[in-house]
Short mmCIF file of C-alpha atoms and ligand atoms in Angstrom, two decimals:
data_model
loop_
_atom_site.label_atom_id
_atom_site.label_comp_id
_atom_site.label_asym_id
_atom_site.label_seq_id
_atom_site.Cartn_x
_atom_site.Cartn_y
_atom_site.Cartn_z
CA UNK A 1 33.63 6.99 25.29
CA UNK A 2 32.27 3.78 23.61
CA UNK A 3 30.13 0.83 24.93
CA UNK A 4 33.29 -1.23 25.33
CA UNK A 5 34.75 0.52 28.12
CA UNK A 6 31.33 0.59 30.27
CA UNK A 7 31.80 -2.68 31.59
CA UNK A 8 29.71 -4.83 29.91
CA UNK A 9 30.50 -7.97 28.09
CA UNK A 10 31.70 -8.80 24.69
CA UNK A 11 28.53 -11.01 23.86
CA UNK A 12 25.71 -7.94 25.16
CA UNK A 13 28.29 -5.42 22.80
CA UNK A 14 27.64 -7.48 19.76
CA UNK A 15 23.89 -6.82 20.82
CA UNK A 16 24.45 -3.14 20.17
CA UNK A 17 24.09 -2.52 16.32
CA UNK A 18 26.59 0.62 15.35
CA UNK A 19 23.85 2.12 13.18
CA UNK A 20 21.26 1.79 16.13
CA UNK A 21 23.51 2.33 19.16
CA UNK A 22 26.57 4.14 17.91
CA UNK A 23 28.45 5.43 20.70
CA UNK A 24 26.75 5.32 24.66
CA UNK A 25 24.41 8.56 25.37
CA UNK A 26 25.26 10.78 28.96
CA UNK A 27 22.51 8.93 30.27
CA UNK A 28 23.90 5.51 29.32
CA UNK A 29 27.48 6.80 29.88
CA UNK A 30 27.04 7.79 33.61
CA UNK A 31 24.35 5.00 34.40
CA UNK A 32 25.80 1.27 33.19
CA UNK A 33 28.76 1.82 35.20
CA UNK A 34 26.75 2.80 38.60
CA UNK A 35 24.21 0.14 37.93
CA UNK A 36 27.04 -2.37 37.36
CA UNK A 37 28.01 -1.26 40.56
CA UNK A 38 25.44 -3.30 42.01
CA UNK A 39 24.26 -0.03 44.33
CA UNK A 40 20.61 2.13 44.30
CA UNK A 41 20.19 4.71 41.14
CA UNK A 42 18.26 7.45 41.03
CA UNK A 43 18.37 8.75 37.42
CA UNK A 44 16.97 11.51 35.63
CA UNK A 45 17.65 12.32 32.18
CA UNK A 46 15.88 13.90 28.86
CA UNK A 47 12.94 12.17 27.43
CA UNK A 48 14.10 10.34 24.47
CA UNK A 49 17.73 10.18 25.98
CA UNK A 50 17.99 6.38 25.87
CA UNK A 51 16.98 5.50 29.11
CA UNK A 52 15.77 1.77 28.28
CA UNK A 53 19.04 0.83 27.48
CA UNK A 54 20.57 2.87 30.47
CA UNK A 55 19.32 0.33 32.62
CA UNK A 56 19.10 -2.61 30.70
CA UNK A 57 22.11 -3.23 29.13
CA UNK A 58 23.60 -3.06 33.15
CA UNK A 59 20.79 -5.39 34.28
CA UNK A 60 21.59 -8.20 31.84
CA UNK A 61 25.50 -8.09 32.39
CA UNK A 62 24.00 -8.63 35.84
CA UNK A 63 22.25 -11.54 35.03
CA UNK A 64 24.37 -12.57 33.28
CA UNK A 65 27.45 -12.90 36.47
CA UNK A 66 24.91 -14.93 37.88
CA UNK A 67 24.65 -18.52 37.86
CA UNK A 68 21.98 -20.17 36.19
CA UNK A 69 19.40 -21.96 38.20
CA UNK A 70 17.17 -24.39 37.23
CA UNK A 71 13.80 -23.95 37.29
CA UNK A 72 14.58 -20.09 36.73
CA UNK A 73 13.67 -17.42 39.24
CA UNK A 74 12.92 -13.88 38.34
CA UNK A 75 16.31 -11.90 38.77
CA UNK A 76 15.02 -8.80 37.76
CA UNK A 77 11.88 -6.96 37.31
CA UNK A 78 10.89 -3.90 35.67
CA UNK A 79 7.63 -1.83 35.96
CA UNK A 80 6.28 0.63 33.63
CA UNK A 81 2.89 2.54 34.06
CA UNK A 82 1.45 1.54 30.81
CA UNK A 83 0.61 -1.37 28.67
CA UNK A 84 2.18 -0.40 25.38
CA UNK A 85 5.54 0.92 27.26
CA UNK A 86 5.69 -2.50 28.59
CA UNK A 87 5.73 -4.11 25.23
CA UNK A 88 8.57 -1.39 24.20
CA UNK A 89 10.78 -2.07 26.62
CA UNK A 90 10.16 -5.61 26.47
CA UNK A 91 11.00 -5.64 22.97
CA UNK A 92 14.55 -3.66 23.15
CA UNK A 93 15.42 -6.06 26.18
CA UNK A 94 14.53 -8.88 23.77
CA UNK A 95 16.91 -7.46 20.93
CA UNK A 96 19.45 -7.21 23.36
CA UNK A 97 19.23 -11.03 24.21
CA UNK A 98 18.74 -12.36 21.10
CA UNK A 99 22.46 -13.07 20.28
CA UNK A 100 23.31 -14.55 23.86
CA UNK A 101 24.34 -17.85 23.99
CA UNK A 102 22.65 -18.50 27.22
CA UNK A 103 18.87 -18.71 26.83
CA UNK A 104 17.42 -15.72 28.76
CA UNK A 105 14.05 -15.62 29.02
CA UNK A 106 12.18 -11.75 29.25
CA UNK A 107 8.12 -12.18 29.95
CA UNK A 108 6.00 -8.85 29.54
CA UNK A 109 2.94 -8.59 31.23
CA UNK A 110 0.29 -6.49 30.75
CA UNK A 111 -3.65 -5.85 31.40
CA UNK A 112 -6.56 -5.20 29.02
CA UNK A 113 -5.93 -9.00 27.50
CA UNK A 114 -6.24 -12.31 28.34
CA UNK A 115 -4.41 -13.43 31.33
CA UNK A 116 -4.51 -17.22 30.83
CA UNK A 117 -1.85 -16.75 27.82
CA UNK A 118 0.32 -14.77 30.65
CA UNK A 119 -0.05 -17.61 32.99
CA UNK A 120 1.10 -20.19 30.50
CA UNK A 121 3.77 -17.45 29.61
CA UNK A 122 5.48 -17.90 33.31
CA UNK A 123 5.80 -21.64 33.43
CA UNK A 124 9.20 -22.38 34.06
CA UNK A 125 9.82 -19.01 35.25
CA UNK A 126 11.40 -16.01 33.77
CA UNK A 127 14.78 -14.32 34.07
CA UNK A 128 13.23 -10.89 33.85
CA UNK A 129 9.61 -9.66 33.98
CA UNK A 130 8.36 -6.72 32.31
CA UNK A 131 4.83 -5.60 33.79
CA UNK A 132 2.20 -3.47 34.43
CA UNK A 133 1.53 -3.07 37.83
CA UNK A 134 -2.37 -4.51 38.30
CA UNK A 135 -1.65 -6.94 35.70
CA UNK A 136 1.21 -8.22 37.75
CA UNK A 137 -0.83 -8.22 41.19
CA UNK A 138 -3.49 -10.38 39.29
CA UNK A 139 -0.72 -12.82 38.30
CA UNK A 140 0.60 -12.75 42.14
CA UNK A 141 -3.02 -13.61 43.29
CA UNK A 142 -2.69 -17.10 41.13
CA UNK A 143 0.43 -17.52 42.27
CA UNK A 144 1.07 -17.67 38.55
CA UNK A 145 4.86 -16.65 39.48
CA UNK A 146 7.34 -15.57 42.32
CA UNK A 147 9.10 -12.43 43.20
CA UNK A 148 11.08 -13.92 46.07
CA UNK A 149 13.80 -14.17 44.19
CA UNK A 150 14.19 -10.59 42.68
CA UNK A 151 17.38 -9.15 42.79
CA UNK A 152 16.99 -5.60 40.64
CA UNK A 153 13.63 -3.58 40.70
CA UNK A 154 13.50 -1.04 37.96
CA UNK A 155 11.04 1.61 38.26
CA UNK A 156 10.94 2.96 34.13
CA UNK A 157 9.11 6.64 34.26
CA UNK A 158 9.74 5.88 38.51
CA UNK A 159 7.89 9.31 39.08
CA UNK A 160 4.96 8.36 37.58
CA UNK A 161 4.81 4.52 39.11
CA UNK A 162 5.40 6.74 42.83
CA UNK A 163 2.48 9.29 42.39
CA UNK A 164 -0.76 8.62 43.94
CA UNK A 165 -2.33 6.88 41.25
CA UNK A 166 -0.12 3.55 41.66
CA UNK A 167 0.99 4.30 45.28
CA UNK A 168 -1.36 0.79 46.37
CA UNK A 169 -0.19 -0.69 44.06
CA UNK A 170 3.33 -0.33 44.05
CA UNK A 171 3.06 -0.90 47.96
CA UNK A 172 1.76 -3.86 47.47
CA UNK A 173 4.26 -5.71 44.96
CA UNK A 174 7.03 -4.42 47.17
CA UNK A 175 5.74 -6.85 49.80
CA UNK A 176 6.58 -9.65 47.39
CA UNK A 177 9.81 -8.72 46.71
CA UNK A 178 12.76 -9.35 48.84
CA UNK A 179 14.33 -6.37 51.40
CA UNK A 180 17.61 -6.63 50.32
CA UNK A 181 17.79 -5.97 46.66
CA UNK A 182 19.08 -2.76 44.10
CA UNK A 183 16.64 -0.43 43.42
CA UNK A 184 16.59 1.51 39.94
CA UNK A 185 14.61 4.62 39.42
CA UNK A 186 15.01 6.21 36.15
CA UNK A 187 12.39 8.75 34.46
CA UNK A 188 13.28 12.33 32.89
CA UNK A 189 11.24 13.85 35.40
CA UNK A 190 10.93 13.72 39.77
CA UNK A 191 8.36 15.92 40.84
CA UNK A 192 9.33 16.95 44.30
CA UNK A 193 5.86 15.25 45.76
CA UNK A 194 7.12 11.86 45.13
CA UNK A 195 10.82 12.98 46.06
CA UNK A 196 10.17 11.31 49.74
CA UNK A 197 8.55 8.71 48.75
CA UNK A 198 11.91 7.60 46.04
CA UNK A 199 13.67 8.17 48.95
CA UNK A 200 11.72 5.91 51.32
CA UNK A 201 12.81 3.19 48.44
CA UNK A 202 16.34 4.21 48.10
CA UNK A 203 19.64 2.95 50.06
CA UNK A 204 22.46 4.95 49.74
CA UNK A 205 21.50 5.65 46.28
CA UNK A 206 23.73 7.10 43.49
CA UNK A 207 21.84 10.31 41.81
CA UNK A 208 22.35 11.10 38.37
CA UNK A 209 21.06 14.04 36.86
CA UNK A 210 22.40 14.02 33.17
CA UNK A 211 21.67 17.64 32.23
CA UNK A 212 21.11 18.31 28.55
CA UNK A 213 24.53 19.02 26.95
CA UNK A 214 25.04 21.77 24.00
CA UNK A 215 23.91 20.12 20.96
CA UNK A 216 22.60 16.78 22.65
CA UNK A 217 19.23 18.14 23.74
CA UNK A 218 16.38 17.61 22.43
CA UNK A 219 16.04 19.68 19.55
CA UNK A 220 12.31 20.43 19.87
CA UNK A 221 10.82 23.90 19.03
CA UNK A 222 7.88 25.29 20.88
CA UNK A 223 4.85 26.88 19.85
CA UNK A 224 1.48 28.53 21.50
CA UNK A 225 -0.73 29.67 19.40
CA UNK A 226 -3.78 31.64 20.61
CA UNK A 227 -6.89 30.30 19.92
CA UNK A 228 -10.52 30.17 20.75
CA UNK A 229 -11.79 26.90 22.37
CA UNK A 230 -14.30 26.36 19.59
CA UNK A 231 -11.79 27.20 16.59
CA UNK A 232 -9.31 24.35 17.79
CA UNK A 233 -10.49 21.08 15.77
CA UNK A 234 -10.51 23.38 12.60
CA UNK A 235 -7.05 25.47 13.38
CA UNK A 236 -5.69 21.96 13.56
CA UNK A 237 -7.12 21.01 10.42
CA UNK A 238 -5.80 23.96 9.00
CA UNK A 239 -2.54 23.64 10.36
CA UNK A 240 -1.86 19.89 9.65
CA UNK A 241 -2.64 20.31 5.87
CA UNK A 242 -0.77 23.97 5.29
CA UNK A 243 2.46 22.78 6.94
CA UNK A 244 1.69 19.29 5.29
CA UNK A 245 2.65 17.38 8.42
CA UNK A 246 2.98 14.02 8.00
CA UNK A 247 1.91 12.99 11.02
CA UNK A 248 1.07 14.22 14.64
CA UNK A 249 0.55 13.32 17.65
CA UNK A 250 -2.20 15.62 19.49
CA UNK A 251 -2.83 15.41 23.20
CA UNK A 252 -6.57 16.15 24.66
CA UNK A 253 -7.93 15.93 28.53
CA UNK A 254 -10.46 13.51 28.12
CA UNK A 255 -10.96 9.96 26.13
CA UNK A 256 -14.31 11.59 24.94
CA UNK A 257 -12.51 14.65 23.30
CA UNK A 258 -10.10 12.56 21.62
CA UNK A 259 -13.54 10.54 19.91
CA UNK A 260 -15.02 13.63 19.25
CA UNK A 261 -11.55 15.72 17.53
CA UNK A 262 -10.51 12.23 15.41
CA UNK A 263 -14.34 11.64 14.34
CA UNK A 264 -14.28 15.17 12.80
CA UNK A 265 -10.61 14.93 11.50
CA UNK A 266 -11.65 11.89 9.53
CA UNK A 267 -14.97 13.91 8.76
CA UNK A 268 -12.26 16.36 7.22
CA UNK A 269 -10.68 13.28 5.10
CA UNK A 270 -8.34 13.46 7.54
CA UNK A 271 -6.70 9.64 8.66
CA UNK A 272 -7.07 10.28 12.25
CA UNK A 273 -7.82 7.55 15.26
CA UNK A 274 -8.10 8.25 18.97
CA UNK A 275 -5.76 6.48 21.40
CA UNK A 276 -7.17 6.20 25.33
CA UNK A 277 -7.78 4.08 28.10
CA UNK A 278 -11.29 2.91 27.40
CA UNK A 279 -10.21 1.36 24.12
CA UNK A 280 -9.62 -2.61 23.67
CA UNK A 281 -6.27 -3.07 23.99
CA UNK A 282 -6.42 -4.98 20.74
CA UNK A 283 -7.83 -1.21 19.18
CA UNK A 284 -5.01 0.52 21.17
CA UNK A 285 -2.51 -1.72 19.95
CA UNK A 286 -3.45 -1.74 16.39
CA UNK A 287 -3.55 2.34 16.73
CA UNK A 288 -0.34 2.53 17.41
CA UNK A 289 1.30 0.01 14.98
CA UNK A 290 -0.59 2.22 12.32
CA UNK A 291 0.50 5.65 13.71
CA UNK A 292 4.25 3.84 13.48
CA UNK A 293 3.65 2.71 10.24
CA UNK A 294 2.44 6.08 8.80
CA UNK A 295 -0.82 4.26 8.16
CA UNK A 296 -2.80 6.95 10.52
CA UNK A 297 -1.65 10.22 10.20
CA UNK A 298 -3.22 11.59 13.58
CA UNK A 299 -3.56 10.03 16.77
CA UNK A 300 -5.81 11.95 19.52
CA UNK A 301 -4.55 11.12 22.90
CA UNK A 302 -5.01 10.91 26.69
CA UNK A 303 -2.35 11.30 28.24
CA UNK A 304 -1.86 7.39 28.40
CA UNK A 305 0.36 8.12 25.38
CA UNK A 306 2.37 10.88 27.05
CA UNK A 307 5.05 8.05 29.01
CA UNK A 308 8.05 6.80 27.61
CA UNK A 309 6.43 5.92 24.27
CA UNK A 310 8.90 5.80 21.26
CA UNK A 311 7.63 6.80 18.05
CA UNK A 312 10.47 7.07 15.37
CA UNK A 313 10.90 10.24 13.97
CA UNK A 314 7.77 11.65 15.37
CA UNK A 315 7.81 15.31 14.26
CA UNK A 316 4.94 17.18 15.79
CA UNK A 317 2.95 17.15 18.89
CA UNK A 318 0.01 19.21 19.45
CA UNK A 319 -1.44 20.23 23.04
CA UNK A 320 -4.97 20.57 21.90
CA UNK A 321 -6.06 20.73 25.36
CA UNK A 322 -3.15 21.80 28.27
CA UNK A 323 -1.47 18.95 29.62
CA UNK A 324 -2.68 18.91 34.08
CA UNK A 325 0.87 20.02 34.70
CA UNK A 326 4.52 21.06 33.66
CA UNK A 327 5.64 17.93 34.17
CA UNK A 328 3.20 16.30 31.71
CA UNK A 329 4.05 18.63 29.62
CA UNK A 330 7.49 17.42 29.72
CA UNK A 331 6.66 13.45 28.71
CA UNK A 332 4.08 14.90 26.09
CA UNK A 333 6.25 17.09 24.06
CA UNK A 334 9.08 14.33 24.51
CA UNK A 335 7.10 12.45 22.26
CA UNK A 336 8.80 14.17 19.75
CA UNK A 337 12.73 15.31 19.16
CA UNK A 338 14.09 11.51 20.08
CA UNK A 339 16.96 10.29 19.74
CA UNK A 340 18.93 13.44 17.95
CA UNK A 341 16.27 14.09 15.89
CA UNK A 342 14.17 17.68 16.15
CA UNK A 343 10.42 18.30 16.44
CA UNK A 344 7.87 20.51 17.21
CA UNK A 345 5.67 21.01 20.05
CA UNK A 346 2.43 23.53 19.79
CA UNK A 347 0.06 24.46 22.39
CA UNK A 348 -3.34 25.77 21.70
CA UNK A 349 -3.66 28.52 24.68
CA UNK A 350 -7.34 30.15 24.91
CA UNK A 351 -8.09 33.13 27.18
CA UNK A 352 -9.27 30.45 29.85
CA UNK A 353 -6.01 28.61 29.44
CA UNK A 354 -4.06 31.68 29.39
CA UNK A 355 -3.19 31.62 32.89
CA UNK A 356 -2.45 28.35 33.17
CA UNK A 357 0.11 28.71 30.49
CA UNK A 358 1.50 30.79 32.02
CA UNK A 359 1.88 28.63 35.04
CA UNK A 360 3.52 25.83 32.42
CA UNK A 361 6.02 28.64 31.22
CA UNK A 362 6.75 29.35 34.67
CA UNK A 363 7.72 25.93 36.04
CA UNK A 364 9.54 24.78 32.71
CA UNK A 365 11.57 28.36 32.81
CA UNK A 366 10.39 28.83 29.07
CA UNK A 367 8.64 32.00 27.68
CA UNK A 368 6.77 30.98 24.21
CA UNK A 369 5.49 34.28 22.51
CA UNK A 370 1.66 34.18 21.48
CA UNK A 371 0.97 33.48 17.99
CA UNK A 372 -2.35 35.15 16.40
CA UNK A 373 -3.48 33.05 12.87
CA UNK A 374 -4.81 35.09 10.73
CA UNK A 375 -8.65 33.74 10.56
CA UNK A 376 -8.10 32.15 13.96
CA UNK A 377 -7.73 35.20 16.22
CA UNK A 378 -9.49 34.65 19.46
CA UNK A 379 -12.79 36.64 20.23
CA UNK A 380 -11.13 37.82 23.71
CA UNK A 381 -7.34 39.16 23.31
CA UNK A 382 -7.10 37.72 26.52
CA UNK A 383 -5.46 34.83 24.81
CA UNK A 384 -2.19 36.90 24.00
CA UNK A 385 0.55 37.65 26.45
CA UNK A 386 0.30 41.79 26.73
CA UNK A 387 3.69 41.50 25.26
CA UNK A 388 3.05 39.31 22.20
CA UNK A 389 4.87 39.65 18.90
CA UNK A 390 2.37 40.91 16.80
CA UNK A 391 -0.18 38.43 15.33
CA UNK A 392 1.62 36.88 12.34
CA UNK A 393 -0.13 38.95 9.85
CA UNK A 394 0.28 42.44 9.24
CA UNK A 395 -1.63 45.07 7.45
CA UNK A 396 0.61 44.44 3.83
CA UNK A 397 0.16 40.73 4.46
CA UNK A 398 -2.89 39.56 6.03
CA UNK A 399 -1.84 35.64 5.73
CA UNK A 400 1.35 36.22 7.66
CA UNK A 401 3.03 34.46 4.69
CA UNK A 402 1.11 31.27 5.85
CA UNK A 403 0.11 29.76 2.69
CA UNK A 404 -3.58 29.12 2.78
CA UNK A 405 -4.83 31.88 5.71
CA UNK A 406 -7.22 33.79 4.00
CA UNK A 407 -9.53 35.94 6.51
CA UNK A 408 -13.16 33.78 6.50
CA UNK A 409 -16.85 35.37 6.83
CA UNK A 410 -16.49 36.23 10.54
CA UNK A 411 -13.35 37.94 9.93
CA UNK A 412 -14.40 40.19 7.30
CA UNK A 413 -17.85 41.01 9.63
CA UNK A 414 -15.53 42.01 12.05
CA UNK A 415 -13.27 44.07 9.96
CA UNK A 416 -15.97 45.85 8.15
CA UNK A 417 -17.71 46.35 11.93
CA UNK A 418 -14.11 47.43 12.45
CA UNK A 419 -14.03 50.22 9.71
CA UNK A 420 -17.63 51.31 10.35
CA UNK A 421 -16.23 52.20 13.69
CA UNK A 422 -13.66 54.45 12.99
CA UNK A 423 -15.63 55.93 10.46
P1 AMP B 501 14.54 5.73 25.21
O1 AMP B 501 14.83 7.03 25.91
O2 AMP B 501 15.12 4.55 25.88
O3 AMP B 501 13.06 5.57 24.90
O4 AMP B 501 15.27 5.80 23.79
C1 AMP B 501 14.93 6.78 22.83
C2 AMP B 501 15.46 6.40 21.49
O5 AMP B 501 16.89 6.46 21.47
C3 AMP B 501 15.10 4.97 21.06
O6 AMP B 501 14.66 5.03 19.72
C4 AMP B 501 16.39 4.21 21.16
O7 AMP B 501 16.48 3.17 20.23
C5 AMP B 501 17.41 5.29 20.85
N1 AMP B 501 18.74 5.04 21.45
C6 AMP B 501 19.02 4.43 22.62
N2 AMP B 501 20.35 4.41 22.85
C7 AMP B 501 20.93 5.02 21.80
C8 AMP B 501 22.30 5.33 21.47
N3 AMP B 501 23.30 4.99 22.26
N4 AMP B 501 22.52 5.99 20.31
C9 AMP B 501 21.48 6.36 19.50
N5 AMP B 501 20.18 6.10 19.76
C10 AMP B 501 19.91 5.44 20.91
#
């Protein structure tokens, strides 16, 4: 089916660049007519499915039908959980307008810098607002702009923007929008703890659950490879320069751990740079523009980079620590395998994660055999599934064919200890 029979006008199709959007995705497919609809959507899709323009190609045409007002009021607004998703989606809204012959104005919004340069931003209004959600309350206390006018609300990664962490906040920029208005949740995941709470939101809402389909899902193969805590920061050294990646994205649980993994990676001559939430935005920013760029090769991240982010092409991601849950698992391997391109996800699983693991396997209905490095292998076998495929190595071929693995001091202690043994 292509974009022209969706509903959406001429002007927004010449938006749509063949070699960028060549034919609609399921997501897009079953969402820009029910949006255009003018009725509630719940949507949940894959991550990297094309989501941003699910919504808002449907929420321009939209726009668009209306008539223009003078000063402008905000028709529309969309809320992301995180700074740098805001900018994304603020830029593909912006490509989509740029051809339009009428003027439409998109404002992003977003804490961590000034807010004076916001505030200038939003006089004369804005035709849709992309925001944060703090950064938006702090522009509602100086009455810096108006929500009574709001027609669509977009919640972008919804399940996220409805778990505790933003519940106040959420709560209270619904008070500044209008009762009667459509409501559009989209995210690839809807844990069923914040199930009610999209509900409480909804009115009569449409539900769209585009399931992956043969061929279009994303193509992204898993590893877990067993591993002591200690050993991680050099197994991912060693991984990143046998299977010459060319660049990865590697989660860990706290900002600290990410300072700590990139200092030694760059230690290693390694171009690495953490990414978290205690870094000036103007740092976080320029991270990411370099990891885009292929000017850093490894960014260590919270899991502030686990929503919605879009890296092109992004071909590995590496769970140095577990992600809190499946569904964060979900968003941080999504990093990778975008838009009909593959990737590959690894976990490092230690016999204190093991369990867990197994909880993640559980919940995502996956079953990821243990791999055993040669020169890696964890002190307590814990680490490996009783049923694990044999460590990748084998007696003829120690290496496991993995160029590089060569057993190191400890491992020949062991073997000879080993040997003495069975002597
Ligand atoms: P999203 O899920 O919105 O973050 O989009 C993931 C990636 O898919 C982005 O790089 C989009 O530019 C790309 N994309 C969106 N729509 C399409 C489409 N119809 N065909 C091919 N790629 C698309």
């Amino acid at each position: 089916m292509p974009f022209s029979s969706l509903g959406l006008r001429p002007e927004l199709l010449k938006a749509l660049k063949p070699k960028d959007y060549p034919a609609p995705t399921p997501i897009q497919t079953q969402a820009i007519p029910a949006v255009l609809k003018g009725v509630d959507v719940q949507a949940s899709a894959q991550t990297g499915s094309g989501k941003t323009a699910a919504y808002a190609l449907p929420v321009l045409e939209l726009l668009l039908r209306q008539p223009r007002s003078a000063p402008r009021s905000v028709h529309s607004l969309v809320l992301v959980p995180t700074r740098e998703l805001a900018v994304q989606v603020g830029e593909t809204l912006r490509s989509l307008v740029t051809q339009l012959p009428s003027n439409l104005k998109i404002t992003v919004v977003f804490g961590g810098v000034s807010i004076n340069p916001q505030m200038m931003g939003l006089r004369g209004g804005a035709d849709v607002i992309v925001a944060t959600p703090g950064r938006l309350l702090d522009l509602l206390d100086k009455n810096a702009l108006s929500l009574s006018q709001v027609q669509i609300l977009v919640l972008d990664e919804a399940d996220k923007l409805l778990d505790l962490g933003f519940q106040d906040e959420l709560q209270a920029i619904l008070k500044h929008l209008p009762s009667r208005r459509q409501n559009l949740l989209f995210s690839a995941t809807f844990a069923s703890a914040v199930q009610s709470l999209a509900d409480a939101l909804l009115t009569d809402p449409v539900r769209l659950d585009v399931l992956p389909q043969p061929g279009s899902a994303p193509d992204i193969v898993q590893r877990a490879i067993a591993v002591d805590a200690p050993q991680r920061t050099q197994l991912l050294r060693h991984l990143f320069q046998t299977h010459s990646w060319k660049r990865v994205l590697v989660f860990a649980a706290t900002q600290h751990a990410c300072q700590i993994i990139a200092a030694k990676l760059r230690k290693a001559g390694i171009n690495a740079e953490p990414f978290h939430g205690q870094l000036s935005q103007g740092k976080r920013s320029q991270v990411l523009a370099d990891f885009k760029a292929s000017r850093v090769k490894v960014v260590i991240a919270t899991d502030v980079a686990s929503r919605g982010l879009d890296i092109s092409e992004l071909p590995v991601v590496v769970n140095f620590d577990l992600p809190r849950s499946a569904v964060d698992y979900t968003h941080r391997i999504g990093r990778t395998g975008r838009a009909g391109h593959s990737g590959l996800a690894v976990s490092f699983v230690g016999p204190e994660t093991e369990a867990h693991w197994r909880l993640i396997e559980k919940r995502q209905a996956i079953s990821v055999p243990r791999e055993i490095l040669v020169g890696f292998e964890p002190t307590s076998q814990a680490g490996a599934a009783p049923d694990a495929p044999h460590p990748q190595g084998t007696a003829n071929d120690p290496t496991g064919g993995v160029k590089g693995l060569r057993p190191n001091k400890k491992d020949k202690l062991r073997q000879a200890q080993q040997k003495a043994k069975t002597l």
